[in-house]
Coordinates of C-alpha atoms in Angstrom, one line a residue:
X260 CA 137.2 -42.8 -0.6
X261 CA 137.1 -46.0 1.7
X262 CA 136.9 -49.4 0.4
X263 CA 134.2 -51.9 0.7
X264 CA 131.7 -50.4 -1.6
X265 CA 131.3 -52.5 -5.0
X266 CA 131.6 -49.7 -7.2
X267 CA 135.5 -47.9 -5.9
X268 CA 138.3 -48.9 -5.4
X269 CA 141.0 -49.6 -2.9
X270 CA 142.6 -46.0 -1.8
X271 CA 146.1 -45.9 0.4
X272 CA 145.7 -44.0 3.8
X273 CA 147.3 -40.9 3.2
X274 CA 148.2 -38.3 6.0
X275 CA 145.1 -36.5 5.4
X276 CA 143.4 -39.2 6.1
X277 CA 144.2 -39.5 10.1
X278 CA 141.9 -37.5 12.4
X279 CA 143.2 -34.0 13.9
X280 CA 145.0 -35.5 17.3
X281 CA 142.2 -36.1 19.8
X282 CA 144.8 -34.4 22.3
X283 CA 144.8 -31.0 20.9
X284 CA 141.0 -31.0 20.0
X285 CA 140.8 -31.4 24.1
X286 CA 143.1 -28.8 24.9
X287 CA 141.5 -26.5 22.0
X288 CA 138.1 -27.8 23.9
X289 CA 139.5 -26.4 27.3
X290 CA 139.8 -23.1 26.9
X291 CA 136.7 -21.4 28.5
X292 CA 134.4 -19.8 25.8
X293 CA 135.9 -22.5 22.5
X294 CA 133.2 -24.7 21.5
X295 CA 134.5 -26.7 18.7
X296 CA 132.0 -27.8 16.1
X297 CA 133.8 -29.7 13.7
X298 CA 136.9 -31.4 13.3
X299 CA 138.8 -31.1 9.8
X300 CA 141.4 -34.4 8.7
X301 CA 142.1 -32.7 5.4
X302 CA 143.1 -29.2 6.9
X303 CA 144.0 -30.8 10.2
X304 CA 141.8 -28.1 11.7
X305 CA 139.1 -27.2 14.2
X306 CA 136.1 -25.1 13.9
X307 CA 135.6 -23.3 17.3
X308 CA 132.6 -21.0 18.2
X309 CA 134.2 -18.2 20.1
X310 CA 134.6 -14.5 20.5
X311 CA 138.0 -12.4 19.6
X312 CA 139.4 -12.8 23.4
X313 CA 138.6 -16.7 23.3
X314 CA 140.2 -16.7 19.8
X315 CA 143.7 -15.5 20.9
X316 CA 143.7 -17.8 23.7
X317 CA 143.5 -20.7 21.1
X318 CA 145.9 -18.9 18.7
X319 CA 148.8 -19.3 21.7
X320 CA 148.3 -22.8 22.3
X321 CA 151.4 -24.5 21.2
X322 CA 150.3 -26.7 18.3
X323 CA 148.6 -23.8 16.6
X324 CA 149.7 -23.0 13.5
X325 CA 147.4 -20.2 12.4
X326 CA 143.5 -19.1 12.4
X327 CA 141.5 -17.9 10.1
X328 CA 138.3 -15.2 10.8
X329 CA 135.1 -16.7 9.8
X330 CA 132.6 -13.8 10.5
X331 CA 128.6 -15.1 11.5
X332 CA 127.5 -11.4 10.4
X333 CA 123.4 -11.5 11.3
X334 CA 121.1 -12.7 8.4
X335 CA 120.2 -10.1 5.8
X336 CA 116.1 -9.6 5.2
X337 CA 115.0 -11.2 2.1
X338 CA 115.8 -13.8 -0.1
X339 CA 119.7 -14.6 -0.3
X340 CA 119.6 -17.8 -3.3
X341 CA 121.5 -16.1 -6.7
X342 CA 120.3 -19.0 -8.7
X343 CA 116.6 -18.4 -8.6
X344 CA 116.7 -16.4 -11.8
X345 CA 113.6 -15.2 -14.1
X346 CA 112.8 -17.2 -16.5
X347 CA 114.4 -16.9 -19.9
X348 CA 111.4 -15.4 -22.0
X349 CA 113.6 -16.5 -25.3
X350 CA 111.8 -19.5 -27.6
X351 CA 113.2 -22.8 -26.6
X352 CA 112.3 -26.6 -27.6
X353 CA 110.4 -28.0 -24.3
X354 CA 109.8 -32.0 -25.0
X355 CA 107.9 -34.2 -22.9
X356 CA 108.0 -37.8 -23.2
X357 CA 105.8 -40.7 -22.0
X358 CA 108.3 -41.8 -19.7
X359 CA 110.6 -38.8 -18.4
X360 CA 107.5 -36.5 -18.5
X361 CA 109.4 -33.0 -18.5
X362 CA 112.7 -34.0 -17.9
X363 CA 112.9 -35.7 -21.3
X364 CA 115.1 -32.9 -23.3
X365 CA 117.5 -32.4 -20.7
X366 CA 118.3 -36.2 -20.3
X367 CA 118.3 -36.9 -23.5
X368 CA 121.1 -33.3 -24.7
X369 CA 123.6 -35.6 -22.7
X370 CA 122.5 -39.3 -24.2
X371 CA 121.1 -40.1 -20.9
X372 CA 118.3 -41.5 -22.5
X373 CA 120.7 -43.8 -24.3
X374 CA 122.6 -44.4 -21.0
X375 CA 119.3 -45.2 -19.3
X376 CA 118.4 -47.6 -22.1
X377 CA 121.6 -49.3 -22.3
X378 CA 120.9 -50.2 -18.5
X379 CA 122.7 -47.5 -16.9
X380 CA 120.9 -46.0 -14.3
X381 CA 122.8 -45.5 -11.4
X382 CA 122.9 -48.8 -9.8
X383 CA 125.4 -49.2 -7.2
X384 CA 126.3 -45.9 -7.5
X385 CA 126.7 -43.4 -4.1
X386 CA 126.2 -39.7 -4.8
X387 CA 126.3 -36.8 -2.5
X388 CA 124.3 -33.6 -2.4
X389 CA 125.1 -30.0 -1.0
X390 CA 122.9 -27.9 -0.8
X391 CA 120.7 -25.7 1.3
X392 CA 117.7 -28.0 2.5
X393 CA 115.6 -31.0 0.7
X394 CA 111.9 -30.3 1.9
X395 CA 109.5 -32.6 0.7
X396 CA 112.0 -35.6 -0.5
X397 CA 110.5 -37.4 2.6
X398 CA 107.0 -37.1 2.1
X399 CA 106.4 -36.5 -2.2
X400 CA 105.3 -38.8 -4.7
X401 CA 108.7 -38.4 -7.2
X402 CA 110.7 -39.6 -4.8
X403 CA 108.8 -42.2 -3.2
X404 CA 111.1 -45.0 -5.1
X405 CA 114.3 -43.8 -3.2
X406 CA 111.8 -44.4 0.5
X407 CA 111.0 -47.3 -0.4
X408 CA 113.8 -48.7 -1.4
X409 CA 115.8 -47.3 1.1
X410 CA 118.6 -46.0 -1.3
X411 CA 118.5 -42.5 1.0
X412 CA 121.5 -43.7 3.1
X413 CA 122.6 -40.3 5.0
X414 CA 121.1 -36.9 5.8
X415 CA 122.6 -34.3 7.7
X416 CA 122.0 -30.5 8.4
X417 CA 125.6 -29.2 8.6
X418 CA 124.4 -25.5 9.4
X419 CA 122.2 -26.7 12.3
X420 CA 124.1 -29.8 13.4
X421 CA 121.7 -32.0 13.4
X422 CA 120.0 -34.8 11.3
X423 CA 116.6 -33.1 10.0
X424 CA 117.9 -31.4 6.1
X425 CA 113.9 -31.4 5.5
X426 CA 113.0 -27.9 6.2
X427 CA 114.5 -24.5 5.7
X428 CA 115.0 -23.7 1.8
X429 CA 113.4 -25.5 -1.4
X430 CA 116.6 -25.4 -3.4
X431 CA 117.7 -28.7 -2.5
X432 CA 114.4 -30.2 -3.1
X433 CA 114.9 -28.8 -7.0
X434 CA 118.7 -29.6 -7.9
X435 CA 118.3 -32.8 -6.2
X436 CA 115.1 -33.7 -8.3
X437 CA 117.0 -33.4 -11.8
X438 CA 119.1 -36.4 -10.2
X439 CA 116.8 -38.8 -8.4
X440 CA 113.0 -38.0 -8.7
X441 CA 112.0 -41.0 -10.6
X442 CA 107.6 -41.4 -11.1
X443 CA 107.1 -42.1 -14.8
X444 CA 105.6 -39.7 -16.9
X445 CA 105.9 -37.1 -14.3
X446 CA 110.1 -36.8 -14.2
X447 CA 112.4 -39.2 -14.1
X448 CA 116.3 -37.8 -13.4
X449 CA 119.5 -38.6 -14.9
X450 CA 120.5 -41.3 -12.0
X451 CA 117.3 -42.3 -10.7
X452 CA 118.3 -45.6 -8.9
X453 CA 121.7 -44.3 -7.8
X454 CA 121.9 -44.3 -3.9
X455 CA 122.0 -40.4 -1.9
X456 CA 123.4 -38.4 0.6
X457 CA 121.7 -35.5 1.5
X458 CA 123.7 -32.9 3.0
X459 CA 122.6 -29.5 4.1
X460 CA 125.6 -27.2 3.9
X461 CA 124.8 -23.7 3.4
X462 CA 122.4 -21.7 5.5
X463 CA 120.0 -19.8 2.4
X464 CA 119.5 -16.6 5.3
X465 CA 123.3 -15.3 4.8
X466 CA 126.6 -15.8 3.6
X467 CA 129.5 -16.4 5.4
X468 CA 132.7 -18.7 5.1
X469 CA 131.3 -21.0 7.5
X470 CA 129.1 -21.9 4.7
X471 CA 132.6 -23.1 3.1
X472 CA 133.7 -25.3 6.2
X473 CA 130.5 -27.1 6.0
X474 CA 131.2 -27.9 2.6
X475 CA 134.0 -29.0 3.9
X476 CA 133.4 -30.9 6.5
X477 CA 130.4 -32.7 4.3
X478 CA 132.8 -34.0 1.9
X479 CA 135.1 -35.7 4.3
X480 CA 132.0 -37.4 5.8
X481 CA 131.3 -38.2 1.8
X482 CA 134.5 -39.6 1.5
X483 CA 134.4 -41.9 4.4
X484 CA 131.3 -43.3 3.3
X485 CA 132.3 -44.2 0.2
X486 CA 130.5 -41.8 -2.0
X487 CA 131.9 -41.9 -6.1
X488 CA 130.1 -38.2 -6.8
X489 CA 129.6 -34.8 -5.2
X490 CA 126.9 -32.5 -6.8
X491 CA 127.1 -29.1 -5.5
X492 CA 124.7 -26.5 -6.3
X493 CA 126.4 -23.7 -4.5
X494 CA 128.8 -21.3 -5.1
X495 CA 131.0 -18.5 -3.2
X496 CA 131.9 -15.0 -3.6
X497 CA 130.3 -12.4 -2.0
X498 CA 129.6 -12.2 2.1
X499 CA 128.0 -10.2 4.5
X500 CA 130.9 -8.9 5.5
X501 CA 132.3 -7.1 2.3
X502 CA 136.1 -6.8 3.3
X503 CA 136.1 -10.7 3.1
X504 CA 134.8 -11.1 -0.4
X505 CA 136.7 -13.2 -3.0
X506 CA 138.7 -11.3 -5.5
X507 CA 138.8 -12.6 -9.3
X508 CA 142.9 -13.6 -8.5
X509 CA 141.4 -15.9 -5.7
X510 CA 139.6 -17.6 -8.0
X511 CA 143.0 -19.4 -9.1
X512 CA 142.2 -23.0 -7.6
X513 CA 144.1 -22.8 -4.1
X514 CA 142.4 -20.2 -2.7
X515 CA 139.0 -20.4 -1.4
X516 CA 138.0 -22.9 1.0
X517 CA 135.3 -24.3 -0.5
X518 CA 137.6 -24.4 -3.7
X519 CA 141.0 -26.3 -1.4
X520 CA 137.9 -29.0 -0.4
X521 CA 136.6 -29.3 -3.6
X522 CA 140.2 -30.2 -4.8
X523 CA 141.0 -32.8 -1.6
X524 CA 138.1 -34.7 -2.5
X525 CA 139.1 -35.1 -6.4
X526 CA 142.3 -36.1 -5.5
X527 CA 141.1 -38.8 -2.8
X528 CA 139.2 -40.2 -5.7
X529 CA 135.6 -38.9 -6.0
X530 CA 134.1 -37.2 -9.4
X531 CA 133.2 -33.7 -7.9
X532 CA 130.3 -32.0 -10.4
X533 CA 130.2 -28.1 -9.0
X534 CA 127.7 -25.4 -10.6
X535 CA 130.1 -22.6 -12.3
X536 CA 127.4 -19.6 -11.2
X537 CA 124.7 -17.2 -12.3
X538 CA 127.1 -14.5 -13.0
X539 CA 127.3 -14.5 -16.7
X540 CA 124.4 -11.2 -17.3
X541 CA 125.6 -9.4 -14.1
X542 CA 128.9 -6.7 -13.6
X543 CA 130.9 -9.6 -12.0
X544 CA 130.9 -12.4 -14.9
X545 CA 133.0 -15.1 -13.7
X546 CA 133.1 -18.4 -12.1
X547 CA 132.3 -18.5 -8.6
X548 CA 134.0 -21.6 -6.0
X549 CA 134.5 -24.1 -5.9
X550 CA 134.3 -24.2 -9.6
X551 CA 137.5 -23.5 -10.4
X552 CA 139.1 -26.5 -8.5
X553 CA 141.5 -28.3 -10.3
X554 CA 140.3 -31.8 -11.2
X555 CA 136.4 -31.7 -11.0
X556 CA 133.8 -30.5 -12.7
X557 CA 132.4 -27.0 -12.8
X558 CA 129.1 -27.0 -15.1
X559 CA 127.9 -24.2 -17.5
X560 CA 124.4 -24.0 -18.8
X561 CA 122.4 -23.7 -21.9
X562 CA 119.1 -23.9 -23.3
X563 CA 117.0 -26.0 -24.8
X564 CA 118.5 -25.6 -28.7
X565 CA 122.3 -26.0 -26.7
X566 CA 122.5 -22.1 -27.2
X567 CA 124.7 -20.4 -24.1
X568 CA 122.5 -19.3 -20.9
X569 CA 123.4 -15.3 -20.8
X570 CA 122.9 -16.2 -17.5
X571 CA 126.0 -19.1 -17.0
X572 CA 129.6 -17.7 -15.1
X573 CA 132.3 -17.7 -17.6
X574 CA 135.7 -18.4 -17.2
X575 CA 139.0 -19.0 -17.0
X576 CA 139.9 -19.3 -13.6
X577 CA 142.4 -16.6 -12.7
X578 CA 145.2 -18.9 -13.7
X579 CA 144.0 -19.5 -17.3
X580 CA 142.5 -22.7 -17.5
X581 CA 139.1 -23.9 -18.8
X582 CA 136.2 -23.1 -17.0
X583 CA 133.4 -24.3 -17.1
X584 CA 134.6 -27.7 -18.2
X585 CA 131.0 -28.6 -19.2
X586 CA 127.8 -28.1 -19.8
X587 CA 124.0 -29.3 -19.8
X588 CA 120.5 -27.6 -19.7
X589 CA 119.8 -25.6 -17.3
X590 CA 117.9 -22.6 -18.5
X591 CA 113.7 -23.3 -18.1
X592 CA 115.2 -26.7 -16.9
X593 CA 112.8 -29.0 -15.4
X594 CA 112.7 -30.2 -11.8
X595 CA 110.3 -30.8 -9.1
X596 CA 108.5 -28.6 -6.6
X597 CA 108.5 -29.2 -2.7
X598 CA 104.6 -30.7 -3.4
X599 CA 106.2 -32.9 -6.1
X600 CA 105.1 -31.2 -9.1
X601 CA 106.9 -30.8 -12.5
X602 CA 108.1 -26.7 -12.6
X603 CA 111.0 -24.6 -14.9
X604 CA 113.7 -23.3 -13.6
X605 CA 116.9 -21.4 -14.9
X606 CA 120.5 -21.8 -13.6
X607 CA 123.5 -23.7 -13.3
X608 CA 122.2 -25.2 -9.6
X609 CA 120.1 -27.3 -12.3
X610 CA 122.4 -27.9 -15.4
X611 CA 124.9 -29.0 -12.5
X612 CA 122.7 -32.0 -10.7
X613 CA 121.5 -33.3 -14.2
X614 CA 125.0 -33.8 -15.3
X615 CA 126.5 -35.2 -12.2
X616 CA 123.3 -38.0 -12.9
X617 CA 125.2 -38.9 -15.8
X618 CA 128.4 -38.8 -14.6
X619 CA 127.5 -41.1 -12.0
X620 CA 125.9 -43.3 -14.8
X621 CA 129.4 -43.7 -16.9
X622 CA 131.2 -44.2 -14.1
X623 CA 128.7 -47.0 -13.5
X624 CA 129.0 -48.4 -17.3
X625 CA 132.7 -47.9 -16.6
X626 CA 134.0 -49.4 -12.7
X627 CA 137.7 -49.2 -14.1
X628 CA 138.0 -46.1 -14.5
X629 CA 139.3 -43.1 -12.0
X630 CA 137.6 -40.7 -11.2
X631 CA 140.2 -38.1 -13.3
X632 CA 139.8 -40.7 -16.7
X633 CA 135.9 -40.3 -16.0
X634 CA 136.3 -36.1 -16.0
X635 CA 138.8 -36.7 -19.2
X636 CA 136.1 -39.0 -21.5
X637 CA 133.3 -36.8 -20.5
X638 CA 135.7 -34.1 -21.7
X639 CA 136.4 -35.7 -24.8
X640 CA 132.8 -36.4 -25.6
X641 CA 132.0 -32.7 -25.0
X642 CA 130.4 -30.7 -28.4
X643 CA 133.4 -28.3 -29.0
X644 CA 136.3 -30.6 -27.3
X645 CA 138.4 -29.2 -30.5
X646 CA 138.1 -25.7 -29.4
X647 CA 137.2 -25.2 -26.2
X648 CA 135.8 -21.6 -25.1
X649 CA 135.3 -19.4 -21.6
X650 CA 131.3 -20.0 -22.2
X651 CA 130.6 -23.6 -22.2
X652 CA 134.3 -25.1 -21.8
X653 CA 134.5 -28.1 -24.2
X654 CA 130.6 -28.1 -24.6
X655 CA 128.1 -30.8 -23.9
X656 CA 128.8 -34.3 -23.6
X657 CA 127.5 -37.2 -25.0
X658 CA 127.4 -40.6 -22.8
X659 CA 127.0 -43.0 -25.9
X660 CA 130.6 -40.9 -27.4
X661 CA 132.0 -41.0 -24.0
X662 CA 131.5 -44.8 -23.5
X663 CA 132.7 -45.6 -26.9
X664 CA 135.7 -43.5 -26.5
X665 CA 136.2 -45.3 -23.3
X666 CA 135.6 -48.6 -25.0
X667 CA 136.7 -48.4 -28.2
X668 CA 136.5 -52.3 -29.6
X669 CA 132.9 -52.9 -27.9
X670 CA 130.7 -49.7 -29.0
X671 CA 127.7 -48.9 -27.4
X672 CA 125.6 -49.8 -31.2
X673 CA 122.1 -50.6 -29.6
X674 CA 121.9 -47.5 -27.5
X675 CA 122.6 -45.2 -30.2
X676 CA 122.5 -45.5 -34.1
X677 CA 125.4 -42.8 -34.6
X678 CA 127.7 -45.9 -32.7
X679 CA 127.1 -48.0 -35.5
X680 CA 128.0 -45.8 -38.4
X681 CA 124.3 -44.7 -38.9
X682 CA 122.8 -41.2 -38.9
X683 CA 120.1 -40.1 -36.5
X684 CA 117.7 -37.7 -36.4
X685 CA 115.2 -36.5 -33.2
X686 CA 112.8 -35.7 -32.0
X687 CA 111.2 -37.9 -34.4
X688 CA 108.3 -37.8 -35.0
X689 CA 109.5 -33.6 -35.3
X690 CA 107.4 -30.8 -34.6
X691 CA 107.3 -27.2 -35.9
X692 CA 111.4 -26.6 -36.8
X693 CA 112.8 -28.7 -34.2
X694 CA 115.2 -31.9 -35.9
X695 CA 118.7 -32.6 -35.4
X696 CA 121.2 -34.9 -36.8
X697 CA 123.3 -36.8 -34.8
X698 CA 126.4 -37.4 -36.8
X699 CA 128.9 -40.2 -37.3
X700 CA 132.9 -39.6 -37.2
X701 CA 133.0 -39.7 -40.6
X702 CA 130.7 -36.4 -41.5
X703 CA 132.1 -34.7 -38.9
X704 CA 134.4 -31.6 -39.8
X705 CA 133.3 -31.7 -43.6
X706 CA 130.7 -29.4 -45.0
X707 CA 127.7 -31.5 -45.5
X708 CA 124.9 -31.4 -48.1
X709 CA 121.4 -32.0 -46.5
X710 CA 118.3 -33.7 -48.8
X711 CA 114.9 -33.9 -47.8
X712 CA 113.0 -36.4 -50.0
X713 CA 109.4 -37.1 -49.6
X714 CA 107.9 -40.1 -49.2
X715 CA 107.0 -40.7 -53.8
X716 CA 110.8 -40.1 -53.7
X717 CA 110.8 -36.6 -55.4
X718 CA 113.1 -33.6 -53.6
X719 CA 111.2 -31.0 -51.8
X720 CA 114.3 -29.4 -49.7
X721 CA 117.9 -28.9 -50.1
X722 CA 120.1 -27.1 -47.5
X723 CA 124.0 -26.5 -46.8
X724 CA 125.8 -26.5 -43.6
X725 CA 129.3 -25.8 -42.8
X726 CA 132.1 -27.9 -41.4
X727 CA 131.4 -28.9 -37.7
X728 CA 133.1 -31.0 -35.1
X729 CA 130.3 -31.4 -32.9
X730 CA 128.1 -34.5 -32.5
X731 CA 125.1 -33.0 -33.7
X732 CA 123.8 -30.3 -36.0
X733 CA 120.1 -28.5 -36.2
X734 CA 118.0 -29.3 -39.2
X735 CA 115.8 -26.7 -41.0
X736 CA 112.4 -28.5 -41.6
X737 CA 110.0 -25.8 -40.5
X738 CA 109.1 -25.1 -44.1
X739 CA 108.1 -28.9 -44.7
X740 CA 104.0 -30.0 -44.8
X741 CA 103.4 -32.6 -42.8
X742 CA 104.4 -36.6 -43.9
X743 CA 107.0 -38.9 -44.2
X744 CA 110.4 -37.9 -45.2
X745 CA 113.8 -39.4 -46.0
X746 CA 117.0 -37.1 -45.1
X747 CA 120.1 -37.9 -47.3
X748 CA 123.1 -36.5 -46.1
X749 CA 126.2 -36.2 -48.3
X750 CA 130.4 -35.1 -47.2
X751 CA 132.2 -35.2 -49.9
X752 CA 131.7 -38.6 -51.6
X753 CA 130.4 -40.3 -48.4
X754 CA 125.9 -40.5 -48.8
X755 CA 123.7 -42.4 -46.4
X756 CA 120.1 -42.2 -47.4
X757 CA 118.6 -44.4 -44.9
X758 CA 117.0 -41.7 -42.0
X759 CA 113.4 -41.3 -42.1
X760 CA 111.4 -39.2 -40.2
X761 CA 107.7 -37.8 -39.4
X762 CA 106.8 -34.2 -39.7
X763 CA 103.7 -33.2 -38.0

């Protein structure tokens, strides 16, 4: 990352960080039929356009190491996106709010909400986008704020090398709304006054490794301007060409390209937030790249009750480590259309976006940190950090646990009750059978002993629920009239008596 922007730090030049030598680019440039398109520091590589005579005519210049093949095969007819899935048709808990319109449960699984209240809302922050096209984000009403403002600082079309990333497909336009749309009561995203960099990256028509190289190629260009965090919505393992798909023992962190990328840009210091796939129903299963770089982020989804998507890739990576590491909403997940209306959508391209919006938010409540010790508390604040599976990693964070773990003699009390030593409970007022219980350290991993009282004081409901590490547990209220109720929770010889709710 280069220094001068307020919110990173100074980074030493490396040798990945010199340009390939303008001498051989020429000479690669000179052979009749190479037309180089990009140029890559981290790989010290060109990309030429060329055909197979051309090729072996570069491959016996003297300062070329090796090539590698990647095929252009013609686009296939119909739609090519694996993360426009049906929607689930299972029951889920769809809030709204006054202020975050549909966007509301989503924010506020991860304690963005909290993070947004606390004054955390991506200020300062610089946060790139891959993905494959961002029609509308010039012209529609949610993202007016970021026009005006002027906090869109780059855009470029990667597949079509040029600066126009406002046509060709709509999936941009939705992953990039869970992050920065921002019109009240319609949506508002998890880092809605962070700064972007749009970058168009993968052609939707086909699949081919050149896809990879723009990923690439985008996050060098990310890292030179400075950018803190990558959201990628995009993943890699089948091609046109069959013969060049990725194998499950590629998917081992130093393999694929996209994957080798992903990794360069952790280690020059940026938070990299990758979607870990749609693969979970289908014969394949696993995590597609680049999530299963070492040192970023590969994101899992659930639904609205924090219950596994069927839908979300599971892991390990082929060398046995945790993937996903995380996970957030993103089946029937809000975002916004190319007209700028609220719609649902299911996959990990959405669960992905809304969490890199709260990364970039922590990061922003937290300047000291790396980028690694920002992936680590995030980690640690994550729903099942104790026991970490191949479905959701180690779970769903929690920015109010991940700031107080991060700064542990000035907790985050006003922006969450559970900070203080209290208990909460939301939604509240509840609806139906929908209210949870945010829980302190100290009635975590106990079996707890749940009271409903109503509001003369007498006992109207009495349930037991088994020992839990996880920040939060449901409540069963569905049986309850409507009124005012206190909840007294009791672990062992601890009792706090003091949450009241509404039941409508």
């Amino acid at each position: 990352m280069a220094c001068g922007w307020p919110t990173v730090k100074a980074i030493a030049v490396l040798p990945r960080d010199l340009p390939v030598p303008p001498a051989y680019v020429a000479q690669v440039r000179a052979v009749p039929g190479a037309t180089v398109w990009y140029t890559s520091r981290w790989f010290n590589a060109v990309v030429v356009n060329c055909d197979s005579a051309t090729l072996a005519a570069v491959s016996a210049l003297p300062f070329v190491r090796g090539t590698q093949t990647l095929n252009r095969a013609a686009p296939v007819a119909g739609p090519r996106r694996q993360d426009e899935l049906p929607i689930e048709p299972a029951q889920q808990r769809l809030l709204s709010d006054p202020v975050y319109g549909t966007a509301y449960q989503q924010a506020l699984m991860i304690g963005a909400v909290a993070m947004h209240n606390a004054g955390f809302r991506g200020e300062g922050m610089q946060v790139a986008v891959f993905d494959s096209g961002f029609p509308g984000v010039n012209q529609s009403a949610p993202f007016a704020s970021l026009r005006t403002e002027g906090r869109l600082a780059d855009a470029y079309n990667f597949v079509e090398r040029n600066a126009n990333v406002y046509g060709r497909d709509s999936h941009g336009t939705n992953t990039f709304s869970t992050l920065a749309a921002n019109q009240t009561g319609v949506f508002v995203g998890t880092a809605p006054k962070a700064t972007y960099w749009l970058y168009l990256t993968e052609d939707a028509a086909a699949e081919n490794p050149i896809e990879e190289v723009n990923w690439l190629v985008a996050a060098e260009r990310a890292d030179s301007a400075g950018v803190d965090v990558i959201s990628s919505s995009l993943g890699y393992r089948d091609f046109d060409v069959p013969y060049i798909n990725y194998a499950y023992a590629d998917l081992n962190g130093r393999t694929a390209i996209s994957t080798r990328a992903a990794t360069v840009a952790a280690r020059v210091g940026m938070v990299v937030v990758s979607s870990a796939g749609n693969e979970g129903s289908r014969p394949w299963r696993h995590i597609l790249a680049p999530a299963d770089a070492d040192s970023i982020l590969a994101v899992g989804a659930v639904d609205s009750l924090r219950n596994y998507a069927s839908f979300s890739s599971q892991g390990p990576s082929a060398d046995n480590r945790v993937k996903p590491d995380l996970a957030a909403q993103g089946s029937r997940a809000a975002a916004v259309s190319v007209a700028g209306q609220p719609i649902r959508l299911d996959g990990t391209s959405l669960s992905c976006p809304v969490l890199a919006g709260m990364v970039a938010g922590f990061w922003q409540a937290n300047p000291a940190l790396t980028a690694q010790q920002v992936i680590r508390f995030l980690q640690r604040s994550g729903s099942q950090y104790a026991s970490p599976d191949d479905l959701l990693g180690y779970g769903i964070p929690n920015f109010v646990l991940a700031y107080n773990l991060a700064n542990p003699g000035s907790p985050l009390a006003a922006a969450n009750p559970a900070a203080a030593g209290k208990l909460l409970v939301y939604p509240n007022p509840a609806k139906d059978n929908e209210l949870y219980l945010q829980l302190t350290a100290a009635f975590r991993a106990l079996p707890l002993r749940v009271r409903f009282y109503d509001a003369r004081g007498a006992l109207v409901a009495e349930q037991t629920l088994p020992a839990t590490t996880a920040a939060e547990v449901r409540l069963q209220v569905g049986a309850l009239p409507q009124g005012i109720y206190t909840c007294d929770v009791r672990a062992g010889a601890k009792t706090q008596r003091s949450v009241r709710f509404v039941k409508l």
